[in-house]
Coordinates of C-alpha atoms in Angstrom, one line a residue:
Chain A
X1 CA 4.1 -9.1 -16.5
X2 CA 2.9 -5.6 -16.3
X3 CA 4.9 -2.6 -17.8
X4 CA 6.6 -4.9 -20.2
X5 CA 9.2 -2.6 -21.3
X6 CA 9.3 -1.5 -25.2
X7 CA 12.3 -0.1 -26.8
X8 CA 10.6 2.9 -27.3
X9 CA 10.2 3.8 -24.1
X10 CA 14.1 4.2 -23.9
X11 CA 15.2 8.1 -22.7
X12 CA 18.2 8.9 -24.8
X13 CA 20.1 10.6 -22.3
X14 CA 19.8 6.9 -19.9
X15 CA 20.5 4.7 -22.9
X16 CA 23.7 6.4 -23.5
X17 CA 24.3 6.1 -19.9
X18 CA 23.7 2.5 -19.6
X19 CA 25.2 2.3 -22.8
X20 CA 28.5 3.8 -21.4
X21 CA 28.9 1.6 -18.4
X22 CA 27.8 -1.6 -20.3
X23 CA 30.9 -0.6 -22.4
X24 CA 33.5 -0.8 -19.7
X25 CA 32.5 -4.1 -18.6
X26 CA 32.9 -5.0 -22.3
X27 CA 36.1 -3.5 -22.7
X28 CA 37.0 -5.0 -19.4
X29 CA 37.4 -3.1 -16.5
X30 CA 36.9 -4.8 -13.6
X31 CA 34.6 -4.2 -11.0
X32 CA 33.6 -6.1 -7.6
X33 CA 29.7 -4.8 -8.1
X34 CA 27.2 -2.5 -9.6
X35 CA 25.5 -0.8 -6.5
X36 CA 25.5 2.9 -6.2
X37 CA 26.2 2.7 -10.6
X38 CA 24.0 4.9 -12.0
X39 CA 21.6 4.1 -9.8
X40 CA 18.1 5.9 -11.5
X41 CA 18.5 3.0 -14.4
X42 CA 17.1 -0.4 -13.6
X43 CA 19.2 -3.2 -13.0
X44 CA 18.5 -7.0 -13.5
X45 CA 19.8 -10.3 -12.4
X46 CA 20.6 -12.5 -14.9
X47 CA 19.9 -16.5 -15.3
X48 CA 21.3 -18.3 -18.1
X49 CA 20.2 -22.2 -19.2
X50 CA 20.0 -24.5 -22.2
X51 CA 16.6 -24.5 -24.1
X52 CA 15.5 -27.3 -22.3
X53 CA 15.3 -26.0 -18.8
X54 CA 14.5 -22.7 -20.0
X55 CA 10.6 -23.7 -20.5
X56 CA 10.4 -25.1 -16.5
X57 CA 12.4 -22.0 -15.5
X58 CA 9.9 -19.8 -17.2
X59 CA 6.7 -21.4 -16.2
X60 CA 8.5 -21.2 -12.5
X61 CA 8.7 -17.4 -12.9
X62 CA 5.2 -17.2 -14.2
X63 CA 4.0 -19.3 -10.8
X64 CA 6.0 -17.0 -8.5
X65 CA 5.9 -14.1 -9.8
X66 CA 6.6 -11.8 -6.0
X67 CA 10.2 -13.5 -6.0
X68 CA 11.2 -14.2 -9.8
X69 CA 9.3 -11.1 -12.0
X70 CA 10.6 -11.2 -15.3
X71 CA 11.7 -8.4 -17.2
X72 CA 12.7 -10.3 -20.4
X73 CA 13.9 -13.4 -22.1
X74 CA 15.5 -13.9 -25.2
X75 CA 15.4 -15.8 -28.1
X76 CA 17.4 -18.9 -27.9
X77 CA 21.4 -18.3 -29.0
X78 CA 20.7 -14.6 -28.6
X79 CA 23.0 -12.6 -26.0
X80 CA 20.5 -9.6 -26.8
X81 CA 17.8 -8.2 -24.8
X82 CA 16.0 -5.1 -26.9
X83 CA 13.5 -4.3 -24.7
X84 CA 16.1 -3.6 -21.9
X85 CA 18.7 -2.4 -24.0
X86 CA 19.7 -1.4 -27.5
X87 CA 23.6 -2.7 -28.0
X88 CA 23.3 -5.6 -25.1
X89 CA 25.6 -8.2 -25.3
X90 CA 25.1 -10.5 -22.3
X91 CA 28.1 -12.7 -22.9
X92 CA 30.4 -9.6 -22.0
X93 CA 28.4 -6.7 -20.7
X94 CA 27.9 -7.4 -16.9
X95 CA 31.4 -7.0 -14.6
X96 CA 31.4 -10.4 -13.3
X97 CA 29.4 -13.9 -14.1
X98 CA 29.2 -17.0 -12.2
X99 CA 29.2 -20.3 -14.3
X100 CA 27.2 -23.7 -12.3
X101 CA 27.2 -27.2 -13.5
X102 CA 24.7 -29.4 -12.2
X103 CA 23.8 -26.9 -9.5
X104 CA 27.2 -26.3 -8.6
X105 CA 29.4 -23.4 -8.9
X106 CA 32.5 -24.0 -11.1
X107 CA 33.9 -20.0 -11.6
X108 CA 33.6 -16.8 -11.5
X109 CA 34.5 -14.5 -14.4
X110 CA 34.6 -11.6 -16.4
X111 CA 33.4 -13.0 -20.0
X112 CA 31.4 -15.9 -21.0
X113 CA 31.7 -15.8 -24.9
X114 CA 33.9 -18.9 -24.6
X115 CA 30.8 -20.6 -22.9
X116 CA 27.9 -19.4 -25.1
X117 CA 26.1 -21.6 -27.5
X118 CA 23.2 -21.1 -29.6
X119 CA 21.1 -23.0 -27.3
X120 CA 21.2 -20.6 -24.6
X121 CA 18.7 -18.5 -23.2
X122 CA 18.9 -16.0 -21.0
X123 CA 16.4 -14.2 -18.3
X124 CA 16.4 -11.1 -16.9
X125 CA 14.6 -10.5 -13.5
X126 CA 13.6 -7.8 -11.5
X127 CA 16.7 -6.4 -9.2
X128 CA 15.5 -4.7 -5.4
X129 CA 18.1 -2.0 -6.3
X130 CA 14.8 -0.7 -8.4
X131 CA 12.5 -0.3 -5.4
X132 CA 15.2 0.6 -3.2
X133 CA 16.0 3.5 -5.2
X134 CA 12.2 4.3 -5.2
X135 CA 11.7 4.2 -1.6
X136 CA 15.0 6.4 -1.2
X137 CA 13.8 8.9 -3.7
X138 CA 10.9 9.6 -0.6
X139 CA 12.4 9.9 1.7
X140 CA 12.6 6.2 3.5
X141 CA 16.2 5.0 4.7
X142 CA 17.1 1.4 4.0
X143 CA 19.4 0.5 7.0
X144 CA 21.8 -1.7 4.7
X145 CA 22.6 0.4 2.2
X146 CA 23.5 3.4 5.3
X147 CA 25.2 0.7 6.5
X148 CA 26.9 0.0 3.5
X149 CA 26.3 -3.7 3.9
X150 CA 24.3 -6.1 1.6
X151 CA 20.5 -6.8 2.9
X152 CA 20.2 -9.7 4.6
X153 CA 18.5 -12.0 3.1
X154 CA 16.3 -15.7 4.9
X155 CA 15.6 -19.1 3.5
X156 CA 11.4 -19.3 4.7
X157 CA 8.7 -21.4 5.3
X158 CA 7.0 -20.3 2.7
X159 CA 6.9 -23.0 -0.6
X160 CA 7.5 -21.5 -4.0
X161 CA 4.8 -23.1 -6.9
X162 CA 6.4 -25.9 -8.0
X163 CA 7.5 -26.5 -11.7
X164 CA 9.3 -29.1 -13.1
X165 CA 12.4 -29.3 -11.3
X166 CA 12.1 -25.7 -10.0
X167 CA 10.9 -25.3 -6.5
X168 CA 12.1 -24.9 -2.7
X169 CA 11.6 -22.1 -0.4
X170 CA 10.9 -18.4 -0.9
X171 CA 14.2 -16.4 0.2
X172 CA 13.0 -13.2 1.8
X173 CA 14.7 -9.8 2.1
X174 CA 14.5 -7.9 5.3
X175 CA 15.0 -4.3 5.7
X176 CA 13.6 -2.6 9.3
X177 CA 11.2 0.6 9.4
X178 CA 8.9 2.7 11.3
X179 CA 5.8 1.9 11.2
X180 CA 5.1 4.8 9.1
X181 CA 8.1 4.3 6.9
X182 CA 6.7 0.5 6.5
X183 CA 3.3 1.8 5.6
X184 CA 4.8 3.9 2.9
X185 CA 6.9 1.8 1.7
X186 CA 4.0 -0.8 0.8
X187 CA 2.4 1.8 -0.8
X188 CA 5.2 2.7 -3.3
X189 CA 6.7 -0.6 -3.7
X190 CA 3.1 -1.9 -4.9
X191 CA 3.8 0.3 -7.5
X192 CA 6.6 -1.7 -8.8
X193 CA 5.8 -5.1 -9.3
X194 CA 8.1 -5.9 -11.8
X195 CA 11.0 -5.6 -9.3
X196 CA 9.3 -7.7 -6.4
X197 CA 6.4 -5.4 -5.4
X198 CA 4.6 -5.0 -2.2
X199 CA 6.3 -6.8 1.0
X200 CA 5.0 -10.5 1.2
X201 CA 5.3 -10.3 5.1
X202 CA 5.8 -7.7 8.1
X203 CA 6.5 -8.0 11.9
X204 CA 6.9 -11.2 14.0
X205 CA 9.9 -13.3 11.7
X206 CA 9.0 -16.7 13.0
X207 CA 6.2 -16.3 11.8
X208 CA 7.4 -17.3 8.1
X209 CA 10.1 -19.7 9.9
X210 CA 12.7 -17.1 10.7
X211 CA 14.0 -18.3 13.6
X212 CA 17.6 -15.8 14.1
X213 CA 16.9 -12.5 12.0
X214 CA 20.7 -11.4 13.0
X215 CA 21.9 -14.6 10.7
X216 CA 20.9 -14.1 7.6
X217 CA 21.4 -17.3 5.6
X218 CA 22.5 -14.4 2.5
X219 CA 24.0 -11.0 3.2
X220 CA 24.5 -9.2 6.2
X221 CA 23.2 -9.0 9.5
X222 CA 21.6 -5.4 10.2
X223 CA 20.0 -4.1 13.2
X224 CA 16.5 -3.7 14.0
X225 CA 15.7 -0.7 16.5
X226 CA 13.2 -0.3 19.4
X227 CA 10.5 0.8 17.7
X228 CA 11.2 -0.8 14.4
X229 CA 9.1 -3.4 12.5
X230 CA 11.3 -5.9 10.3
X231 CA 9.2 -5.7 6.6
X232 CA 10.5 -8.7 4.7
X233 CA 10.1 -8.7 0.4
X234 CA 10.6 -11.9 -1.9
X235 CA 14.0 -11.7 -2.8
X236 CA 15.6 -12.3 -6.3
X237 CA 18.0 -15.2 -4.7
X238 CA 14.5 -17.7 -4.5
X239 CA 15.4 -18.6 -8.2
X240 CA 18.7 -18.9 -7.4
X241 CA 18.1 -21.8 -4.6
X242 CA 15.7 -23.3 -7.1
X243 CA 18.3 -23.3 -9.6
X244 CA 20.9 -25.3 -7.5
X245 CA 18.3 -27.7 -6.1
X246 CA 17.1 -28.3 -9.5
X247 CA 20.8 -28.9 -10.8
X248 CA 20.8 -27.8 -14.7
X249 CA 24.0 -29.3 -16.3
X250 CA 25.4 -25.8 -17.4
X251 CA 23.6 -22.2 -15.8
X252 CA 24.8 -19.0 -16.1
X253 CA 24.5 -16.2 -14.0
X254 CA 25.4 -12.3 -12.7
X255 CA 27.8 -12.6 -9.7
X256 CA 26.2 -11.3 -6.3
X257 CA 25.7 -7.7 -7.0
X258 CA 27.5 -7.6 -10.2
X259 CA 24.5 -6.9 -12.2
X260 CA 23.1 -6.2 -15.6
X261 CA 22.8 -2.4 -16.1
X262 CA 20.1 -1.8 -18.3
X263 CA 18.7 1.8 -20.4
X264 CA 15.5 2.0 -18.6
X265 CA 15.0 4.3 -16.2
X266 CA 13.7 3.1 -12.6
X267 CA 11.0 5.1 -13.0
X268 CA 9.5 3.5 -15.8
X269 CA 8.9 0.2 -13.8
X270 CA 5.9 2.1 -11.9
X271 CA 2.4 0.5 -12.9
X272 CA 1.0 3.6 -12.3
Chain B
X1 CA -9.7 16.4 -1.7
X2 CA -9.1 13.7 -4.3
X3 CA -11.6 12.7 -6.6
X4 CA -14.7 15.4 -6.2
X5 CA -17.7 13.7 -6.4
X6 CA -19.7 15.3 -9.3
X7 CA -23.9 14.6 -9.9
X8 CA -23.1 13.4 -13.7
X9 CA -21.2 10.4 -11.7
X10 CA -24.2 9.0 -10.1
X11 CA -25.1 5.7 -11.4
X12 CA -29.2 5.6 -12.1
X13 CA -29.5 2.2 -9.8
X14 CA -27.5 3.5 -7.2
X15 CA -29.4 7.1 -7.3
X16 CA -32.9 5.5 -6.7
X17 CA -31.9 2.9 -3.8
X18 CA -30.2 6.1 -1.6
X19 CA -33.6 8.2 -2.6
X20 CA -35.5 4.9 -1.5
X21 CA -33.6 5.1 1.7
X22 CA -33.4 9.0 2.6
X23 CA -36.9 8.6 1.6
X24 CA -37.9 6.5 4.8
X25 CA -35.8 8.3 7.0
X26 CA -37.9 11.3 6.1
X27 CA -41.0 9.6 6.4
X28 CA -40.2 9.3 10.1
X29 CA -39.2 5.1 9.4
X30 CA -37.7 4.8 13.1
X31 CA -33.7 3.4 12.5
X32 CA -30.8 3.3 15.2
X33 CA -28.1 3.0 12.9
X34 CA -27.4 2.7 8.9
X35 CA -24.4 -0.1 9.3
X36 CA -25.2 -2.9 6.7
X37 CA -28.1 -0.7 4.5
X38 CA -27.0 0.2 1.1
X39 CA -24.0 -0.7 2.0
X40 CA -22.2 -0.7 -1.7
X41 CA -23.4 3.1 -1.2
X42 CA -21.3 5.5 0.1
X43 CA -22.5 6.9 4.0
X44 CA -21.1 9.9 5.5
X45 CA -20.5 11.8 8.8
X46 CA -22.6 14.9 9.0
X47 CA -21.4 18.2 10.8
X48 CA -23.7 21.3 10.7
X49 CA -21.8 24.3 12.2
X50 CA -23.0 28.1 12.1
X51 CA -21.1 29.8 9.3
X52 CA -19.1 31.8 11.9
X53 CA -17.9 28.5 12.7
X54 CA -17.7 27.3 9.2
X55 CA -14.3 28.8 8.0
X56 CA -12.2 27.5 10.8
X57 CA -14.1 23.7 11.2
X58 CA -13.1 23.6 6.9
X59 CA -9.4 24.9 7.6
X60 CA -8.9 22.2 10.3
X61 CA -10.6 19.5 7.9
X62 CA -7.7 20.9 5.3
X63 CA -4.9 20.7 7.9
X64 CA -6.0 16.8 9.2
X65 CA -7.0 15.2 5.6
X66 CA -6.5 12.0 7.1
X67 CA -9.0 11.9 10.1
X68 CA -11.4 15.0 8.4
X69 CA -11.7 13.9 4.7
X70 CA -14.1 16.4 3.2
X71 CA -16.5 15.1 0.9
X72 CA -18.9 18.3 0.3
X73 CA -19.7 21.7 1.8
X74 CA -23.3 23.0 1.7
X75 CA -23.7 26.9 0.7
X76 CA -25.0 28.4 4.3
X77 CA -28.7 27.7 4.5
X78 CA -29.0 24.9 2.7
X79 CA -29.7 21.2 2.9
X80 CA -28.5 20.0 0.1
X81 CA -25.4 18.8 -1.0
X82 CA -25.7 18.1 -4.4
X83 CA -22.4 16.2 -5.6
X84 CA -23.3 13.4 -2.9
X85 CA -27.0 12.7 -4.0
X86 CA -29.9 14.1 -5.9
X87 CA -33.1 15.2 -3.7
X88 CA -31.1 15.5 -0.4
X89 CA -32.6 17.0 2.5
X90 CA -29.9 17.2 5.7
X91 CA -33.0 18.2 7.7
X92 CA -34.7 15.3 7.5
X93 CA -32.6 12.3 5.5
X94 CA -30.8 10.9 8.1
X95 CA -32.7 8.4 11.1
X96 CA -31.3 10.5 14.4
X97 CA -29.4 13.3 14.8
X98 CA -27.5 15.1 17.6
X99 CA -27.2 18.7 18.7
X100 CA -24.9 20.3 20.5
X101 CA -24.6 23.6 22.4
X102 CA -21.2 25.0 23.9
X103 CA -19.6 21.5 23.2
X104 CA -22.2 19.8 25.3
X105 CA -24.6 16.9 24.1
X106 CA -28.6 18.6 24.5
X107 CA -30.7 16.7 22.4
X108 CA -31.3 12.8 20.1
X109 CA -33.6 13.7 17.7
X110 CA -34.9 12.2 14.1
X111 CA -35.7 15.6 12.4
X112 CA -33.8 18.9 12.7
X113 CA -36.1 21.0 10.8
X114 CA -37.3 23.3 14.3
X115 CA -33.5 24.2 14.6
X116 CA -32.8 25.3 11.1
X117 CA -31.1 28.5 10.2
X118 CA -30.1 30.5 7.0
X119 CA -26.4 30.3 8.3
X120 CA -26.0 27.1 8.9
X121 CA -23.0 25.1 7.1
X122 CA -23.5 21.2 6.6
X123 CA -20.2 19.2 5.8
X124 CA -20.0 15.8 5.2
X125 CA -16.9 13.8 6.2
X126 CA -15.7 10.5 4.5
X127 CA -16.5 7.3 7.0
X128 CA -15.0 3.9 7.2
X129 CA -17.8 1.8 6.3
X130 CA -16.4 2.6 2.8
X131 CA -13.0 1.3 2.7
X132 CA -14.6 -1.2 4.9
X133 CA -16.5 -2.1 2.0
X134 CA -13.5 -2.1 -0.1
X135 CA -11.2 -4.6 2.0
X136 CA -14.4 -7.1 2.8
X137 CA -15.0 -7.0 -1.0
X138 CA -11.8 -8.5 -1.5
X139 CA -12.0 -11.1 1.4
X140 CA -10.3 -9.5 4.0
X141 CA -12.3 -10.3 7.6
X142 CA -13.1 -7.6 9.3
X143 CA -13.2 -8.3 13.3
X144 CA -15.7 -5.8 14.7
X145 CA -18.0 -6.5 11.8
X146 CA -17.9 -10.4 11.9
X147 CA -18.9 -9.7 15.8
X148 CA -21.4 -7.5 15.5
X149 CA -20.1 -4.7 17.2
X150 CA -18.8 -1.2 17.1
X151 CA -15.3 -0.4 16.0
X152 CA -13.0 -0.3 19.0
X153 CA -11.2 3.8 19.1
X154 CA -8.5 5.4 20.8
X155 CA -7.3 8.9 21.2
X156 CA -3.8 8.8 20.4
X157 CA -0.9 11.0 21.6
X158 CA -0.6 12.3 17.9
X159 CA -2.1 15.8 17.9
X160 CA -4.1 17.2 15.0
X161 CA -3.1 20.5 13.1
X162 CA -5.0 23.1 14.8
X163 CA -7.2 25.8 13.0
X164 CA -8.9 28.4 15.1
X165 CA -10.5 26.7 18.2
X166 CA -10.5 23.7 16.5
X167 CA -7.8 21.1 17.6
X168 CA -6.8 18.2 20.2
X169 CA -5.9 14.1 19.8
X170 CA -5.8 12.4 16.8
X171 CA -8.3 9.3 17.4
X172 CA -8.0 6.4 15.6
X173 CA -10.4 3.6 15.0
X174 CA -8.2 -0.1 14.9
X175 CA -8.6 -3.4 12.8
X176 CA -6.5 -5.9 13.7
X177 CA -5.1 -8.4 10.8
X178 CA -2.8 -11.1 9.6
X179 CA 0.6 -9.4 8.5
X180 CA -0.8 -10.8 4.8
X181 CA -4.4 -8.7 5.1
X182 CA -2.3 -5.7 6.8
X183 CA -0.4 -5.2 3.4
X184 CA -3.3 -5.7 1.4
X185 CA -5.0 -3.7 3.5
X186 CA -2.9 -1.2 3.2
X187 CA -2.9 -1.2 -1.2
X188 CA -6.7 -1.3 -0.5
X189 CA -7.3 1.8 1.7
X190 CA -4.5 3.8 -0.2
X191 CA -6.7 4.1 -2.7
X192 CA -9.7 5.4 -0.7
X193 CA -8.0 8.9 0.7
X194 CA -11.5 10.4 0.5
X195 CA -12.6 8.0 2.9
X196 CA -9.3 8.4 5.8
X197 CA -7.3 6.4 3.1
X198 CA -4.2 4.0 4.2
X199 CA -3.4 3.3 7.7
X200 CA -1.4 5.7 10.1
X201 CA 0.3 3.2 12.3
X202 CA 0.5 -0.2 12.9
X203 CA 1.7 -2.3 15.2
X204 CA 2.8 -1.4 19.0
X205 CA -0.1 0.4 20.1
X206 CA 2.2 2.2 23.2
X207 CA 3.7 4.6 19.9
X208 CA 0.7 6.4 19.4
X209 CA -0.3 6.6 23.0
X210 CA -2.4 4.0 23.2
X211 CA -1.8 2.0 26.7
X212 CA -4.4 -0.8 26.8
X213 CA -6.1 -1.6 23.5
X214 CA -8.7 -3.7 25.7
X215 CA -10.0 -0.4 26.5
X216 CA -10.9 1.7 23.7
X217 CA -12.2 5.0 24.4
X218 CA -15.4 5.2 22.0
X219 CA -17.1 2.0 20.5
X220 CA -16.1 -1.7 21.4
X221 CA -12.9 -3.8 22.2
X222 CA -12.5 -6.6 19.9
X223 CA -9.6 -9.3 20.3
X224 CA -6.1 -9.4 18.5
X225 CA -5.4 -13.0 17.5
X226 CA -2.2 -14.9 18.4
X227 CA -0.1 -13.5 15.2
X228 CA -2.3 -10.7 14.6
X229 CA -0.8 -7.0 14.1
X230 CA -3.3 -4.1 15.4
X231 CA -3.7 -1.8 12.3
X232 CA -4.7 1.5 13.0
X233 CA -6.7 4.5 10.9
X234 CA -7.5 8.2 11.4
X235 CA -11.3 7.6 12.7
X236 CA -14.4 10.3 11.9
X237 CA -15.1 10.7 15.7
X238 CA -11.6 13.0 15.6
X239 CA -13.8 16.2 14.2
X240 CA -16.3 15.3 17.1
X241 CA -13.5 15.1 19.6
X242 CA -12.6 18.9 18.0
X243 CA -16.2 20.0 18.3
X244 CA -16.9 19.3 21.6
X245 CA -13.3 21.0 22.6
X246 CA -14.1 24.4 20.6
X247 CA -18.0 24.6 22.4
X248 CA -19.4 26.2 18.8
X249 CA -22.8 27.7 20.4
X250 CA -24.9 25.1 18.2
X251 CA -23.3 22.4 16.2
X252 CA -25.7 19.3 14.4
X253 CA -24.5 16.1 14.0
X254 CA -25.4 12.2 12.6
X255 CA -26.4 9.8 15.7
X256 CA -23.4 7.6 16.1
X257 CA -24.0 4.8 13.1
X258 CA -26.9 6.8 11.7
X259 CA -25.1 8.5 8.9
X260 CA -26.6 10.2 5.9
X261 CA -26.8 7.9 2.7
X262 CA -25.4 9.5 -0.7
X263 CA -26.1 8.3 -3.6
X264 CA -22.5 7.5 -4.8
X265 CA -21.2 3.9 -5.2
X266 CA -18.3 3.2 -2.8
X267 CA -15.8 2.3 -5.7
X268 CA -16.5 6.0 -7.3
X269 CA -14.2 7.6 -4.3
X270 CA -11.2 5.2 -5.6
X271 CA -8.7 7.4 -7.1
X272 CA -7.0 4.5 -9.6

């Protein structure tokens, strides 16, 4: 992965930011989702699983990197991440989890120490929210969040890399642009490859076996303009379908948009 | 302009083939065109202006980066630009040249020494056979090239920044491409600004004024494939377009194709 992050890289003023909101969650407020939460510091989704899936599941990153970019992984039994964050504890820090058996989910809840076991390990992989915020920072509107809807999200015909039990389709995100505005925004989100990176399509949907783009099979709907091209970006839910189909006896993970809010700044995600 | 060429860039291999090259033109070695010679070498559009012409053609090259990328600026009187190669002559180095007086085409000649004067300026312009270069080198098909013809052009309803009597259409020179190449090609050319750098439009032709892209208005019409996307760049010819609108009394110029032949590598304009 490029820009693996380094705990030395942490700004003090965004780790005590981070730090700050992490500690709510801990203490147990409650909160429906992190969007629009300090939104200069990178967010992550979070995955969950017992040792032995965890190899497939990484190898499955590694093969589809576009769609699953990983930020880190801990050590077995850890709930610590210390290149994303210096007093992480993942079994209590994010507002909401979601708990699966067998590719199922079983609930949804606040806390997961009663769960943990030291056995687990835990992923952290790149969030859109980071390129989002990029593309916002020049200037590009992303209809969704004007809308203040989620992004709409499509099950494709494009095959993830197989591994193990891992695999199914990529799950694209679509947001609509000028031309222009499309053009820019390959150029800056090509500069963020640990968060998904350039757009892995643009224009006609069916194309990549999109045949409705107003029903999303995730999210919301959102119009596309005259003039508009729909620019579609791998989207953090692919290992989240390969997760159910592969059906792991117990995984973890953030609930929809109730992420995990990290110390490092956006920013720092930019290969160059 | 990004990334100045200086002589202490010039790689020793690279220096002697463009010598060996200028060195045939000079001799009075008969050439229509320089497309596929030395072609890891970087070629550019010449414009020779009287230097009461000089200050306004440079202020409109600053205002329209994107169609009029400056690569170097002779001192008035003289034919050599040394940051682009070492033993240039401007007189003689290029296989045909064009002259113009009051706008209007006079004379196709192979030697421009007769019409020399101490106040002439000699600028050459960044041309696409670079980030041609750039995208073929990293497998993406170029139509026009692959059929042995011209690039197919357009003048566009988007105006240019005027400077002086300098102004008029932006024209645009079009590729067209999978949605995949258009993204790549897009990261590719972004990094070539010295050379009309990323695209300025893509997709509906009708945005930029174009009405039929069957008929371009300089060079040749190529076809867009079933589940191709037109992609479209600021093209050279826009400075000729300017020229021929502000009727300078004497203006020199390359034949179309027959550009002059530095002795910098292609990859030395990349700016990361």
């Amino acid at each position: 992965m490029p820009n693996h992050p380094t705990p030395s890289t942490f700004d003090a003023d965004a780790a005590r930011r981070g730090s700050e909101a992490r500690g709510r969650f801990r203490a147990g407020a409650p909160a429906a989702h992190t969007s629009g939460l300090a939104d200069d510091l990178v967010q992550a989704n979070l995955v969950v699983l017992p040792r032995d899936w965890a190899a497939d599941f990484l190898l499955f990153c590694q093969r589809n990197p576009r769609p699953c970019p990983v930020l880190a992984v801990s050590d077995a039994g850890s709930p610590a991440l210390p290149t994303l964050a210096g007093d992480l504890d993942l079994r209590t820090d994010l507002p909401r989890y979601r708990v699966w058996r067998d590719g199922e989910l079983v609930e949804e809840c606040a806390d997961v120490r009663a769960l943990w076991r030291d056995d687990l390990v835990s992923f952290a992989i790149g969030c859109s929210f980071s390129f989002e915020w990029a593309m916002r920072a020049e200037g590009i509107p992303i209809r969704h969040v004007d809308l203040g809807r989620n992004v709409p999200m499509y099950r494709t015909n494009v095959a993830t890399q197989e591994a193990g039990p891992f695999g199914g389709p990529m799950v694209m995100s679509m947001r609509p642009m000028t031309a222009a505005h499309a053009i820019r925004a390959v150029q800056i989100t090509s500069r963020f490859p640990a968060v998904h990176g350039a757009p892995v399509h643009l224009g006609d949907p069916a194309q990549v076996g999109i045949a409705d783009l107003s029903a999303p099979d995730y999210g919301d709907a959102v119009p596309v303009e005259a003039g508009e091209i729909p620019v579609f970006w791998a989207c953090g839910v692919t290992p989240q379908a390969a997760l159910k189909r592969a059906r792991p006896p117990l995984c973890i993970t953030h609930a929809p948009g109730a992420m995990l809010i990290t110390d490092l700044l956006n920013h720092q995600l930019a290969s160059h």
